[in-house]
CSV table of C-alpha atoms in Angstrom, one decimal:
chain,number,residue,atom,x,y,z
A,435,UNK,CA,0.0,0.0,0.0
A,436,UNK,CA,1.3,3.5,-0.9
A,437,UNK,CA,1.5,5.9,2.0
A,438,UNK,CA,-1.0,8.8,1.6
A,439,UNK,CA,1.5,11.4,3.1
A,440,UNK,CA,-0.5,14.5,2.5
A,441,UNK,CA,-3.7,14.1,4.6
A,442,UNK,CA,-6.4,16.5,3.9
A,443,UNK,CA,-6.1,19.9,5.5
A,444,UNK,CA,-8.4,21.0,8.3
A,445,UNK,CA,-10.5,24.0,8.2
A,446,UNK,CA,-9.2,25.1,11.9
A,447,UNK,CA,-6.1,24.9,14.0
A,448,UNK,CA,-5.7,22.1,16.5
A,449,UNK,CA,-6.4,22.8,20.1
A,450,UNK,CA,-5.2,21.5,23.2
A,451,UNK,CA,-8.2,19.5,23.6
A,452,UNK,CA,-7.4,17.8,20.0
A,453,UNK,CA,-4.1,17.0,21.1
A,454,UNK,CA,-5.4,15.4,24.3
A,455,UNK,CA,-8.0,13.3,22.4
A,456,UNK,CA,-5.1,12.2,20.3
A,457,UNK,CA,-3.3,11.0,23.3
A,458,UNK,CA,-6.5,8.9,23.9
A,459,UNK,CA,-6.7,9.5,27.7
A,460,UNK,CA,-9.3,6.3,27.7
A,461,UNK,CA,-6.1,4.2,27.2
A,462,UNK,CA,-4.1,5.5,29.8
A,463,UNK,CA,-5.4,2.7,32.3
A,464,UNK,CA,-3.3,0.0,30.2
A,465,UNK,CA,-0.2,2.0,31.6
A,466,UNK,CA,-1.3,2.7,35.0
A,467,UNK,CA,-2.9,-0.7,35.9
A,468,UNK,CA,0.3,-2.9,35.2
A,469,UNK,CA,2.6,-0.6,37.5
A,470,UNK,CA,-0.1,-0.7,40.2
A,471,UNK,CA,-0.4,-4.5,40.0
A,472,UNK,CA,3.5,-4.9,39.9
A,473,UNK,CA,4.0,-2.6,43.0
A,474,UNK,CA,1.4,-4.9,44.8
A,475,UNK,CA,2.9,-8.0,43.8
A,476,UNK,CA,6.3,-6.8,45.2
A,477,UNK,CA,4.6,-5.7,48.2
A,478,UNK,CA,3.4,-9.1,49.0
A,479,UNK,CA,7.0,-10.2,49.6
A,480,UNK,CA,9.1,-7.0,50.1
A,481,UNK,CA,9.4,-3.5,50.7
A,482,UNK,CA,8.0,-1.0,48.3
A,483,UNK,CA,10.5,1.7,46.6
A,484,UNK,CA,8.3,4.6,45.8
A,485,UNK,CA,10.9,6.4,43.7
A,486,UNK,CA,11.3,3.5,41.7
A,487,UNK,CA,7.5,3.0,41.2
A,488,UNK,CA,7.1,6.7,40.1
A,489,UNK,CA,9.8,6.0,37.3
A,490,UNK,CA,8.2,2.9,36.3
A,491,UNK,CA,4.9,4.9,36.1
A,492,UNK,CA,6.4,7.6,34.0
A,493,UNK,CA,8.0,5.1,31.7
A,494,UNK,CA,4.6,3.2,31.0
A,495,UNK,CA,2.7,6.4,30.7
A,496,UNK,CA,4.9,7.9,28.3
A,497,UNK,CA,5.0,4.8,26.2
A,498,UNK,CA,1.2,4.6,26.0
A,499,UNK,CA,1.1,8.3,25.0
A,500,UNK,CA,3.8,7.8,22.5
A,501,UNK,CA,2.2,4.7,20.9
A,502,UNK,CA,-1.1,6.5,20.5
A,503,UNK,CA,0.7,9.1,18.6
A,504,UNK,CA,2.6,6.9,16.7
A,505,UNK,CA,-0.5,4.9,15.6
A,506,UNK,CA,-2.2,8.4,14.8
A,507,UNK,CA,0.8,9.3,12.4
A,508,UNK,CA,1.3,5.9,10.8
A,509,UNK,CA,-2.5,5.2,10.1
A,510,UNK,CA,-2.9,8.6,9.1
A,511,UNK,CA,-0.4,8.8,6.4
A,512,UNK,CA,-1.3,5.3,5.0
A,513,UNK,CA,-5.0,6.5,4.9
A,514,UNK,CA,-6.2,3.9,7.2
A,515,UNK,CA,-8.0,6.5,9.2
A,516,UNK,CA,-10.0,8.0,6.0
A,517,UNK,CA,-13.1,6.1,6.9
A,518,UNK,CA,-13.2,6.0,10.6
A,519,UNK,CA,-15.9,5.4,13.2
A,520,UNK,CA,-13.8,6.1,16.5
A,521,UNK,CA,-12.5,9.2,18.1
A,522,UNK,CA,-10.8,12.0,16.1
A,523,UNK,CA,-7.3,11.5,14.9
A,524,UNK,CA,-5.0,14.5,14.5
A,525,UNK,CA,-3.1,13.1,11.2
A,526,UNK,CA,-6.2,11.6,9.5
A,527,UNK,CA,-8.2,14.6,10.3
A,528,UNK,CA,-5.6,17.0,9.0
A,529,UNK,CA,-5.8,19.1,12.0
A,530,UNK,CA,-2.0,18.5,12.6
A,531,UNK,CA,0.8,18.0,10.0
A,532,UNK,CA,2.0,14.4,10.0
A,533,UNK,CA,5.6,15.4,10.9
A,534,UNK,CA,4.4,17.1,13.9
A,535,UNK,CA,2.3,14.1,15.3
A,536,UNK,CA,5.6,12.0,14.6
A,537,UNK,CA,7.7,14.3,16.5
A,538,UNK,CA,5.3,14.1,19.5
A,539,UNK,CA,5.5,10.4,19.5
A,540,UNK,CA,9.1,10.4,19.5
A,541,UNK,CA,9.3,13.2,22.1
A,542,UNK,CA,7.1,10.6,24.4
A,543,UNK,CA,9.4,8.0,23.6
A,544,UNK,CA,12.4,10.0,24.7
A,545,UNK,CA,10.9,10.6,28.0
A,546,UNK,CA,10.1,7.0,28.4
A,547,UNK,CA,13.8,6.2,27.5
A,548,UNK,CA,15.3,8.8,30.0
A,549,UNK,CA,13.1,7.4,32.7
A,550,UNK,CA,13.8,3.9,32.0
A,551,UNK,CA,17.4,4.5,32.0
A,552,UNK,CA,17.3,6.1,35.4
A,553,UNK,CA,15.1,3.0,36.6
A,554,UNK,CA,17.7,0.6,35.1
A,555,UNK,CA,20.5,2.3,36.9
A,556,UNK,CA,18.7,1.8,40.0
A,557,UNK,CA,17.9,-1.7,39.2
A,558,UNK,CA,19.6,-3.9,36.8
A,559,UNK,CA,21.4,-2.8,33.5
A,560,UNK,CA,19.8,-5.4,31.4
A,561,UNK,CA,16.4,-3.5,31.8
A,562,UNK,CA,17.8,-0.9,29.3
A,563,UNK,CA,17.6,-3.8,26.5
A,564,UNK,CA,14.1,-4.2,27.8
A,565,UNK,CA,13.2,-0.6,27.5
A,566,UNK,CA,14.6,-0.4,23.8
A,567,UNK,CA,12.5,-3.5,22.9
A,568,UNK,CA,9.4,-1.7,24.2
A,569,UNK,CA,10.1,1.4,22.3
A,570,UNK,CA,10.6,-0.5,19.3
A,571,UNK,CA,7.6,-2.5,19.6
A,572,UNK,CA,5.5,0.7,20.2
A,573,UNK,CA,6.7,2.3,17.1
A,574,UNK,CA,6.6,-0.9,14.7
A,575,UNK,CA,2.9,-1.6,15.9
A,576,UNK,CA,1.8,0.5,13.0
A,577,UNK,CA,5.2,2.1,11.7
A,578,UNK,CA,7.8,0.9,9.2
A,579,UNK,CA,7.2,-0.9,6.1
A,580,UNK,CA,5.8,-4.1,7.6
A,581,UNK,CA,3.9,-3.2,10.8
A,582,UNK,CA,3.1,-6.1,12.9
A,583,UNK,CA,-0.2,-4.5,13.9
A,584,UNK,CA,-1.4,-5.1,10.2
A,585,UNK,CA,-0.5,-8.9,10.7
A,586,UNK,CA,-3.0,-9.4,13.6
A,587,UNK,CA,-0.4,-9.3,16.4
A,588,UNK,CA,-1.3,-6.1,18.1
A,589,UNK,CA,-3.2,-7.8,21.0
A,590,UNK,CA,-0.3,-10.1,21.4
A,591,UNK,CA,2.1,-7.1,21.7
A,592,UNK,CA,-0.3,-5.5,24.2
A,593,UNK,CA,-0.4,-8.6,26.4
A,594,UNK,CA,3.5,-9.0,26.3
A,595,UNK,CA,4.4,-5.2,26.7
A,596,UNK,CA,1.5,-4.0,29.0
A,597,UNK,CA,1.0,-7.3,30.8
A,598,UNK,CA,4.1,-9.5,31.1
A,599,UNK,CA,6.8,-6.8,30.8
A,600,UNK,CA,5.1,-3.8,32.5
A,601,UNK,CA,3.9,-5.8,35.6
A,602,UNK,CA,6.8,-8.2,36.0
A,603,UNK,CA,9.3,-5.5,35.2
A,604,UNK,CA,7.8,-3.4,38.0
A,605,UNK,CA,7.9,-6.2,40.6
A,606,UNK,CA,11.6,-6.9,39.7
A,607,UNK,CA,12.6,-3.1,40.1
A,608,UNK,CA,10.8,-3.1,43.4
A,609,UNK,CA,12.3,-6.3,44.8
A,610,UNK,CA,14.9,-7.7,42.6
A,611,UNK,CA,12.8,-10.9,41.7
A,612,UNK,CA,9.3,-12.2,40.5
A,613,UNK,CA,6.8,-14.2,42.1
A,614,UNK,CA,4.0,-16.5,41.2
A,615,UNK,CA,1.3,-13.9,42.3
A,616,UNK,CA,3.1,-11.5,40.2
A,617,UNK,CA,3.0,-13.7,37.0
A,618,UNK,CA,-0.6,-14.3,37.6
A,619,UNK,CA,-1.4,-10.7,37.9
A,620,UNK,CA,0.7,-10.0,34.8
A,621,UNK,CA,-1.6,-12.4,32.9
A,622,UNK,CA,-4.6,-10.9,34.1
A,623,UNK,CA,-3.5,-7.5,33.2
A,624,UNK,CA,-2.3,-8.5,29.9
A,625,UNK,CA,-5.4,-10.2,29.0
A,626,UNK,CA,-7.9,-7.4,29.8
A,627,UNK,CA,-5.4,-4.7,28.3
A,628,UNK,CA,-5.4,-6.9,25.2
A,629,UNK,CA,-9.2,-6.8,25.4
A,630,UNK,CA,-9.2,-3.0,25.0
A,631,UNK,CA,-7.3,-2.9,22.0
A,632,UNK,CA,-9.4,-5.7,20.6
A,633,UNK,CA,-12.6,-3.7,21.3
A,634,UNK,CA,-11.0,-0.8,19.4
A,635,UNK,CA,-10.2,-3.3,16.4
A,636,UNK,CA,-13.7,-4.9,16.6
A,637,UNK,CA,-15.2,-1.5,15.9
A,638,UNK,CA,-12.9,-0.9,13.1
A,639,UNK,CA,-13.3,-4.1,11.1
A,640,UNK,CA,-15.1,-2.6,8.2
A,641,UNK,CA,-12.8,0.2,7.7
A,642,UNK,CA,-9.6,-1.8,8.3
A,643,UNK,CA,-10.6,-4.5,5.9
A,644,UNK,CA,-11.2,-1.9,3.2
A,645,UNK,CA,-7.8,-0.3,4.0
A,646,UNK,CA,-6.0,-3.6,4.1
A,647,UNK,CA,-5.2,-3.7,7.8
A,648,UNK,CA,-5.4,-7.2,8.8
A,649,UNK,CA,-5.9,-6.9,12.6
A,650,UNK,CA,-6.7,-9.9,15.0
A,651,UNK,CA,-10.3,-8.9,14.6
A,652,UNK,CA,-10.4,-8.8,10.8
A,653,UNK,CA,-8.6,-12.3,11.1
A,654,UNK,CA,-11.4,-13.7,13.8
A,655,UNK,CA,-14.2,-12.0,12.2
A,656,UNK,CA,-17.1,-10.2,14.2
A,657,UNK,CA,-18.4,-13.2,16.0
A,658,UNK,CA,-15.2,-14.7,16.8
A,659,UNK,CA,-13.8,-11.3,17.9
A,660,UNK,CA,-16.7,-10.7,20.2
A,661,UNK,CA,-16.1,-14.4,22.0
A,662,UNK,CA,-12.3,-13.7,22.4
A,663,UNK,CA,-13.1,-10.3,23.9
A,664,UNK,CA,-15.3,-11.9,26.7
A,665,UNK,CA,-12.6,-14.5,27.3
A,666,UNK,CA,-9.8,-11.7,27.6
A,667,UNK,CA,-12.0,-9.3,29.8
A,668,UNK,CA,-12.6,-12.0,32.2
A,669,UNK,CA,-9.3,-13.1,32.8
A,670,UNK,CA,-8.7,-11.0,35.7
A,671,UNK,CA,-11.9,-12.7,37.5
A,672,UNK,CA,-10.3,-16.1,37.2
A,673,UNK,CA,-7.0,-14.6,38.5
A,674,UNK,CA,-8.6,-13.2,41.5
A,675,UNK,CA,-9.8,-16.8,42.4
A,676,UNK,CA,-6.1,-18.1,41.7
A,677,UNK,CA,-4.6,-15.4,44.0
A,678,UNK,CA,-6.8,-16.6,46.9
A,679,UNK,CA,-4.3,-19.1,47.1
A,680,UNK,CA,-1.6,-16.4,48.1
A,681,UNK,CA,-4.1,-14.3,50.2
A,682,UNK,CA,-7.9,-14.6,50.7
A,683,UNK,CA,-8.1,-10.8,50.2
A,684,UNK,CA,-7.3,-11.4,46.7
A,685,UNK,CA,-11.1,-12.3,46.1
A,686,UNK,CA,-11.8,-8.6,46.6
A,687,UNK,CA,-10.6,-8.3,43.0
A,688,UNK,CA,-14.0,-9.6,42.1
A,689,UNK,CA,-15.4,-6.2,42.8
A,690,UNK,CA,-14.4,-5.5,39.2
A,691,UNK,CA,-16.9,-8.2,37.8
A,692,UNK,CA,-20.0,-5.4,37.4
A,693,UNK,CA,-17.8,-3.1,35.4
A,694,UNK,CA,-16.5,-6.0,33.2
A,695,UNK,CA,-20.2,-6.9,32.7
A,696,UNK,CA,-21.3,-3.5,32.0
A,697,UNK,CA,-18.5,-3.2,29.4
A,698,UNK,CA,-19.4,-6.6,27.7
A,699,UNK,CA,-22.9,-5.6,27.1
A,700,UNK,CA,-22.2,-3.8,23.6
A,701,UNK,CA,-19.9,-6.6,22.6
A,702,UNK,CA,-22.1,-9.3,23.4
A,703,UNK,CA,-25.1,-7.4,22.1
A,704,UNK,CA,-23.6,-7.2,18.7
A,705,UNK,CA,-23.3,-3.3,18.8
A,706,UNK,CA,-21.4,-1.9,16.0
A,707,UNK,CA,-19.4,1.2,15.2
A,708,UNK,CA,-19.4,4.2,17.4
A,709,UNK,CA,-21.8,2.2,20.0
A,710,UNK,CA,-18.5,0.2,20.7
A,711,UNK,CA,-16.6,3.3,21.8
A,712,UNK,CA,-17.6,3.2,25.7
A,713,UNK,CA,-16.3,-0.5,25.8
A,714,UNK,CA,-12.8,0.9,25.8
A,715,UNK,CA,-13.2,3.2,28.5
A,716,UNK,CA,-15.3,0.9,30.7
A,717,UNK,CA,-12.8,-1.9,30.3
A,718,UNK,CA,-10.0,0.3,31.1
A,719,UNK,CA,-11.8,1.3,34.5
A,720,UNK,CA,-12.3,-2.4,35.2
A,721,UNK,CA,-8.7,-3.2,34.5
A,722,UNK,CA,-7.5,-0.2,37.1
A,723,UNK,CA,-10.1,-1.0,39.7
A,724,UNK,CA,-8.9,-4.6,39.6
A,725,UNK,CA,-5.3,-3.6,39.9
A,726,UNK,CA,-5.7,-1.3,42.7
A,727,UNK,CA,-7.8,-3.7,44.8
A,728,UNK,CA,-5.6,-6.7,44.0
A,729,UNK,CA,-2.5,-4.7,44.6
A,730,UNK,CA,-3.9,-3.5,48.1
A,731,UNK,CA,-4.9,-7.2,48.9
A,732,UNK,CA,-1.3,-8.7,48.1
A,733,UNK,CA,0.1,-5.8,50.3
A,734,UNK,CA,-2.2,-6.9,53.0
A,735,UNK,CA,-1.5,-10.5,52.5
């Protein structure tokens, strides 16, 4: 596919609110929740280092904002966002020149790199390599000549980077090791985080198919994607039961069940297009609630 490097111009300048929408705050739970869960897993067997936790949070937040701007840029110049039912995109709408959106993405990656380097110096040098892999994964999701997000691997990347790496990396920087409760929490966060991405791709199946973007949702089809979403979103509830073997307090994580149920209704009710947008925010809030409650439970245990 040939890149459409000159998106149509907008009839007004971009505002701060437009930039905020481009940063997609409804996805920020994907960055906050794994750090919270990782700190909770570490607190189950060691002391908590607040400074390192703050650095881990900054790394995760900068990465999620960076990947959102990177996706905005890459999809915009490819023309993938020409017929889009989701929230406004800076590049595709023509509000912001592509080079500025790309620069914003790399500025965020720079913040993540600096904070990650500081965290590695306080923890282990090889975390620099992990951080470099995270930044590369963020860019090549939709960037480059052969983006893996166009091959149905987006949810796998989210599971790995915003689940396993973020949770277990945070736990390791706190305590110098990982634990089985940390692994269970990482799987739970990775799964529901992937469900947020999958809901986004479910909404965009028609436009992605037209643009030649072969996401996991396009591969699974509408019905298969909805079943996969339910399985991913409910994983934290199963994890709460498993974590009860570490501490009975972990069952408190089931408090997220009502939010997950509400988030599932548009998915199981065959909603389409813009009607699926609320799923992303609701699933994100369920993820963050589960992470906070579970972290507190593990700390108490």
